[in-house]
CSV table of C-alpha atoms in Angstrom, one decimal:
chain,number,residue,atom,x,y,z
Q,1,UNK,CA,2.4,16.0,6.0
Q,2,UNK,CA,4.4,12.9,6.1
Q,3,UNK,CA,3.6,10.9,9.4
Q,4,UNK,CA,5.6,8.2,8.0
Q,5,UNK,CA,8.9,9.1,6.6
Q,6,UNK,CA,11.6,6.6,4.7
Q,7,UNK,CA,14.8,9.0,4.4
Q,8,UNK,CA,16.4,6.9,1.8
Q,9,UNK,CA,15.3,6.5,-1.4
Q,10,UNK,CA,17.2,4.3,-2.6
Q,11,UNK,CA,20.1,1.6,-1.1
Q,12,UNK,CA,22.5,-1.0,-2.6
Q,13,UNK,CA,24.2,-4.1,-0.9
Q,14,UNK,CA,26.2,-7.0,-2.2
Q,15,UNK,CA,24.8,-9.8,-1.7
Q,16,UNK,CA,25.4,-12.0,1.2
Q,17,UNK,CA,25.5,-8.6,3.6
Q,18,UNK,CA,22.6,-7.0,5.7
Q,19,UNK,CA,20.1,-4.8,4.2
Q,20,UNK,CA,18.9,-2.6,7.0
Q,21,UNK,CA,16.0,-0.2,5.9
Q,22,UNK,CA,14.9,2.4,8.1
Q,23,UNK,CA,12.0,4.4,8.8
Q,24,UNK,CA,10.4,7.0,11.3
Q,25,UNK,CA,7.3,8.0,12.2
Q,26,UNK,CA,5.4,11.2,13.8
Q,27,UNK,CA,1.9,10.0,15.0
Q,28,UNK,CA,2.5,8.8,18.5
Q,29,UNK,CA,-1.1,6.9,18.1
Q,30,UNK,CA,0.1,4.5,15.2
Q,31,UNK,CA,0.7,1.3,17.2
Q,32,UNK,CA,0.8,-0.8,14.1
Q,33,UNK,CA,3.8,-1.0,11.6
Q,34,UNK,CA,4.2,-3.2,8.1
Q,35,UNK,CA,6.6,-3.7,6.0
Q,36,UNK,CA,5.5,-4.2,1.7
Q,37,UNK,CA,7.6,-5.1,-0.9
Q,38,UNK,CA,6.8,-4.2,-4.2
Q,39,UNK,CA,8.4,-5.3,-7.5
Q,40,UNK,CA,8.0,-3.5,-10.5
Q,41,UNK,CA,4.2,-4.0,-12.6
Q,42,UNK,CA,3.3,-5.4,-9.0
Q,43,UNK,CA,1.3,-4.7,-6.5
Q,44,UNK,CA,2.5,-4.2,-2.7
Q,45,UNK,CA,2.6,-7.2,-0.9
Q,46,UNK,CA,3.1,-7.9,2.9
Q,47,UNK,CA,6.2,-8.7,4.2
Q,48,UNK,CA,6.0,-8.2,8.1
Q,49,UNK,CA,4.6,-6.6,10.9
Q,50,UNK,CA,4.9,-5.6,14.1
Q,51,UNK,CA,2.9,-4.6,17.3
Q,52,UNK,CA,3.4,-1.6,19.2
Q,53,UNK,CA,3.8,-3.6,22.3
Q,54,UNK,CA,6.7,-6.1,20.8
Q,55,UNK,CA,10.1,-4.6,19.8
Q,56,UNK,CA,11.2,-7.2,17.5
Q,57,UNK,CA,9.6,-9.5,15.5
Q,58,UNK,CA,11.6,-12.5,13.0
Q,59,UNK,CA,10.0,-14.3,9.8
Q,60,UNK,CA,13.4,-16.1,8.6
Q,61,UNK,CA,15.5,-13.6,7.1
Q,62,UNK,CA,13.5,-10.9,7.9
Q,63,UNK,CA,13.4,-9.0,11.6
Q,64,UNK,CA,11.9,-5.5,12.1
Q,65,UNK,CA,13.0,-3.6,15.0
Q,66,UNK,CA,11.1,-1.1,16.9
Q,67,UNK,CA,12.0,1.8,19.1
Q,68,UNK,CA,8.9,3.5,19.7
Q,69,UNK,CA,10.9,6.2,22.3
Q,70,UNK,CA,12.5,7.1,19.0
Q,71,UNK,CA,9.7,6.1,16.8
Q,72,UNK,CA,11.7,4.7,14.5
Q,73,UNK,CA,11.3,1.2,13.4
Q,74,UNK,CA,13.8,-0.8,10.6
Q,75,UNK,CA,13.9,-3.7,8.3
Q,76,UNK,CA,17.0,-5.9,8.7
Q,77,UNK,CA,17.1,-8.5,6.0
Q,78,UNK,CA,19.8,-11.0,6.5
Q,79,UNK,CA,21.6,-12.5,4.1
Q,80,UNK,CA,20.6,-10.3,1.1
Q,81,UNK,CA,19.5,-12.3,-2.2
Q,82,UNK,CA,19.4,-10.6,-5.3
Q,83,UNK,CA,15.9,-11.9,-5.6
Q,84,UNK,CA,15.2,-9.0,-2.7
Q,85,UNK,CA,15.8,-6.3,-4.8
Q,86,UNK,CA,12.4,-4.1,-4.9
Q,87,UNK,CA,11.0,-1.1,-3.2
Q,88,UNK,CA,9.7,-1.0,0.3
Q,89,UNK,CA,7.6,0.4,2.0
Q,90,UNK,CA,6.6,0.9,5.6
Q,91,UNK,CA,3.5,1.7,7.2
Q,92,UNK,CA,1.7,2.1,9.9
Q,93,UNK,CA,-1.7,2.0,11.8
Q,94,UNK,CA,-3.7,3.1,14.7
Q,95,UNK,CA,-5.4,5.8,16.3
Q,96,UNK,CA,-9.0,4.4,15.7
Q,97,UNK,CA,-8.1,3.5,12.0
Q,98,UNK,CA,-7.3,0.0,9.8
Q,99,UNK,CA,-5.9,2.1,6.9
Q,100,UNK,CA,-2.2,2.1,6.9
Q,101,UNK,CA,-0.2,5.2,6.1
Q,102,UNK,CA,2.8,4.8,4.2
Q,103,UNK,CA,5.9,6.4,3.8
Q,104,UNK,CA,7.4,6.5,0.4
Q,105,UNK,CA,9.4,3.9,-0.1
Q,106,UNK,CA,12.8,2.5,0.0
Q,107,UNK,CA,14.5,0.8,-3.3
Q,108,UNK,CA,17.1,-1.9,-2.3
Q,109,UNK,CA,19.4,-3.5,-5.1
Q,110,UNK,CA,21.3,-6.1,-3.9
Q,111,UNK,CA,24.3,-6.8,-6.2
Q,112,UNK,CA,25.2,-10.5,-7.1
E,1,UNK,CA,-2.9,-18.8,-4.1
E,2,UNK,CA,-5.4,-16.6,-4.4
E,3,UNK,CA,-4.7,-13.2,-5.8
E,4,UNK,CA,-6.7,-9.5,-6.3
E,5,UNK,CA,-6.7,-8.5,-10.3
E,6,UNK,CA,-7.1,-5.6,-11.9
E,7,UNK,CA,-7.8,-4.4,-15.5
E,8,UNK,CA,-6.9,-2.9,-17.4
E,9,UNK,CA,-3.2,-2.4,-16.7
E,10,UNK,CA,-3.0,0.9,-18.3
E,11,UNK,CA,-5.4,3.7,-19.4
E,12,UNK,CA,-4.8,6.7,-21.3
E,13,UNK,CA,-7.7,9.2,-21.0
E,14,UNK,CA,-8.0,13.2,-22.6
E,15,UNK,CA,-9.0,15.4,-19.5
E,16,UNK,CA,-12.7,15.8,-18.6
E,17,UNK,CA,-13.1,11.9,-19.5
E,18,UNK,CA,-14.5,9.5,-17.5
E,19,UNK,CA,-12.5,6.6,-16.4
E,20,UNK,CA,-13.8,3.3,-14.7
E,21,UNK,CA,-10.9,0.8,-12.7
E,22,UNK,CA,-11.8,-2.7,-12.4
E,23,UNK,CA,-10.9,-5.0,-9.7
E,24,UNK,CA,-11.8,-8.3,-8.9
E,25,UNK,CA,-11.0,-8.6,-4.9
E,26,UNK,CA,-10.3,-12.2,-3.5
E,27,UNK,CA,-13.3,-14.3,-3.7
E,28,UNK,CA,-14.1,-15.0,0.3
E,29,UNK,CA,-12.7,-10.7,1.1
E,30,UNK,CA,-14.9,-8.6,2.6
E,31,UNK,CA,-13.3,-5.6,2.8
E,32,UNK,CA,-11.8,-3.4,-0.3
E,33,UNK,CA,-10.0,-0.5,-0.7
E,34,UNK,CA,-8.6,1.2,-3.2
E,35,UNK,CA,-5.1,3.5,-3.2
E,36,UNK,CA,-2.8,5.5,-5.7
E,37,UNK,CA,0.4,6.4,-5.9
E,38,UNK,CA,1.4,9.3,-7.9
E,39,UNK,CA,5.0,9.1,-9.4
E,40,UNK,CA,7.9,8.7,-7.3
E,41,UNK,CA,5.3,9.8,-4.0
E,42,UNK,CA,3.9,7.4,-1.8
E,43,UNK,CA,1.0,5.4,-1.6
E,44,UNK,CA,-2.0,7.1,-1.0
E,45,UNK,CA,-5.5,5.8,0.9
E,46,UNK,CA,-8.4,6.7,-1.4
E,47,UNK,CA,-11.2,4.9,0.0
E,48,UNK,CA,-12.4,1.7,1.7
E,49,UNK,CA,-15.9,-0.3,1.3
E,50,UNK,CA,-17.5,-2.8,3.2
E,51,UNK,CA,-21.4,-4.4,2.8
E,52,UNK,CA,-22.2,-2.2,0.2
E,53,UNK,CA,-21.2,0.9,1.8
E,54,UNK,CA,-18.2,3.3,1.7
E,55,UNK,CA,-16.4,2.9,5.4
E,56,UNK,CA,-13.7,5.3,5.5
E,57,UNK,CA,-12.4,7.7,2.7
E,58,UNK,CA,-9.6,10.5,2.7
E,59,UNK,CA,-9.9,13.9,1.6
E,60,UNK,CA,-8.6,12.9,-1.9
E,61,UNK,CA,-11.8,10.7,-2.4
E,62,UNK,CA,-14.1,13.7,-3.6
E,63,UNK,CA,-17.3,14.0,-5.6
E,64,UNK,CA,-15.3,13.3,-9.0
E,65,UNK,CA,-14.9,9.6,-7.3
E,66,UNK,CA,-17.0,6.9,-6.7
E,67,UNK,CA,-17.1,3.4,-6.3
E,68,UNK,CA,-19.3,0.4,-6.9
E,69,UNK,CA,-19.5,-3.2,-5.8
E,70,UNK,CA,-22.2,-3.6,-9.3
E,71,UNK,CA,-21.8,-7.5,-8.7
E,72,UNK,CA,-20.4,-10.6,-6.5
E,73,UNK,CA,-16.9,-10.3,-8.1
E,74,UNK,CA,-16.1,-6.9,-9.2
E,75,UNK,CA,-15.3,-3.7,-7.8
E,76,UNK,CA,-14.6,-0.8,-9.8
E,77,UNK,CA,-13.4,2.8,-9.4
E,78,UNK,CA,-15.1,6.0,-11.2
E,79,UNK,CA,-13.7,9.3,-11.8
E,80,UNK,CA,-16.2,11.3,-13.7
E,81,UNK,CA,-14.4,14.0,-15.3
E,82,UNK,CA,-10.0,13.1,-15.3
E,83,UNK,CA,-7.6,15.8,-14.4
E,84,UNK,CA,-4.0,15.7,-15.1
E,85,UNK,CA,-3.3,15.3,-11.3
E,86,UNK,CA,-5.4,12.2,-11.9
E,87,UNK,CA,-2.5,10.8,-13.2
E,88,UNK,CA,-0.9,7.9,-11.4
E,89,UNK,CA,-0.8,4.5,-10.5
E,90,UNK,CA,-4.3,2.8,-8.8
E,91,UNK,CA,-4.1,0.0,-6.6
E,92,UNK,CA,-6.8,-2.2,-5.8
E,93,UNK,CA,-7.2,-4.4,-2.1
E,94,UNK,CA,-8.8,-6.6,-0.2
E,95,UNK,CA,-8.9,-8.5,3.1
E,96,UNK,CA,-11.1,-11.0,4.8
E,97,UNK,CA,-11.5,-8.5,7.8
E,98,UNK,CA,-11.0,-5.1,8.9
E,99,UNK,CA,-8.7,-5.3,12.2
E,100,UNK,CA,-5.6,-3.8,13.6
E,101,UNK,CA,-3.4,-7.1,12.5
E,102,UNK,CA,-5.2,-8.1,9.3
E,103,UNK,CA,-3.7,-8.0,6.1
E,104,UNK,CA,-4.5,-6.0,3.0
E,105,UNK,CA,-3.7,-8.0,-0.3
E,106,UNK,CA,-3.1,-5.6,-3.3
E,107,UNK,CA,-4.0,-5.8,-7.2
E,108,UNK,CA,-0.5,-5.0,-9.8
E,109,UNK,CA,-2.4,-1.4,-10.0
E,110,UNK,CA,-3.8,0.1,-13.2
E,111,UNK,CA,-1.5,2.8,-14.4
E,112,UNK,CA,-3.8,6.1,-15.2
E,113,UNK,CA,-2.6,8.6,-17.8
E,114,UNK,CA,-4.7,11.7,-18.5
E,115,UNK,CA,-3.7,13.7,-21.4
């Protein structure tokens, strides 16, 4: 049962470009998304997040988008460092619950 | 800056062996939680724990688990008797508060092998 669902496993992009990492979602009660990155012998960490009732949301070079009609949100990091490559995940929250689910993950390499 | 540990960073058990994962949460956290992620799936909820007291657990969290708060600092994980699903990686988090917007801060894991 995946309620959050990251179609790609993995993605590569030179650096410089736009990452753009996507992922969908089933549970029309999660009105809470994050984004983790995790490097390898690391522990997630927060990234950014975003409210149900906002569609976008900026911390520098990261902006996550969300189309809740689709229920589809994405990760746009512009420009890609090298330094970004690691796996991320999304999650979500809601329906009467602080624990995020979250999909399986996403691993970006972005080439020098 | 502050930062949730975990030890040890990997543990090979036979099967039917007890295990105990240690964390050590941030110091001022209230709320903890532990997750795994078996390999190449994704991150699972186990259980969280707040005053003492288990708040919310999923339906992986059976009686083979437990958890513990024994002191200020640490909080530690129990599986009493390892199976080979067992296997996976074990992250560790707190966070100051349990809301909608607050943030979870995660341990590096502890990497669980069972022979």
């Amino acid at each position: 049962d995946q309620q959050v669902k990251q179609n790609s496993p993995s993605l590569s992009v030179q650096e410089g470009r736009i990452s753009i990492l996507n992922c969908d979602y089933t549970n029309s009660m999660f009105d809470y998304f994050l984004w983790y990155k995790k490097y390898p012998a690391e522990g997630p960490t927060f990234l950014i997040s975003i409210s149900s009732i906002k569609d976008k949301n900026e911390d520098g070079r990261f902006t996550v988008f969300l189309n809740k009609s689709a229920k589809h949100l994405s990760l746009h990091i512009v420009p890609s460092q090298p330094g970004d490559s690691a796996v991320y995940f999304c999650a979500a929250r809601g329906g009467g619950s602080y624990i995020p689910t979250f999909g399986r993950g996403t691993s970006l390499i972005v080439h020098p | 800056e502050p930062e949730v540990t975990q030890t040890p960073s990997h543990q090979v058990t036979q099967m039917g062996q007890e295990v105990i994962l240690r964390c050590v949460p941030i110091s001022n956290h209230l709320y903890f939680y532990w997750y795994r992620q078996i390999l190449g799936q994704k991150v699972e909820f186990l259980v969280s724990f707040y005053n003492n007291e288990i708040s919310e657990k999923s339906e992986i969290f059976d009686d083979q688990f437990s958890v513990e708060r024994p002191d200020g600092s640490n909080f530690t994980l129990k599986i009493r008797s390892t199976k080979l699903e067992d296997s996976a990686m074990y992250f560790c988090a707190s966070s100051a508060r349990m809301g909608i917007t607050d943030t979870q801060y995660f341990g590096p894991g502890t990497r669980l092998t069972v022979l």
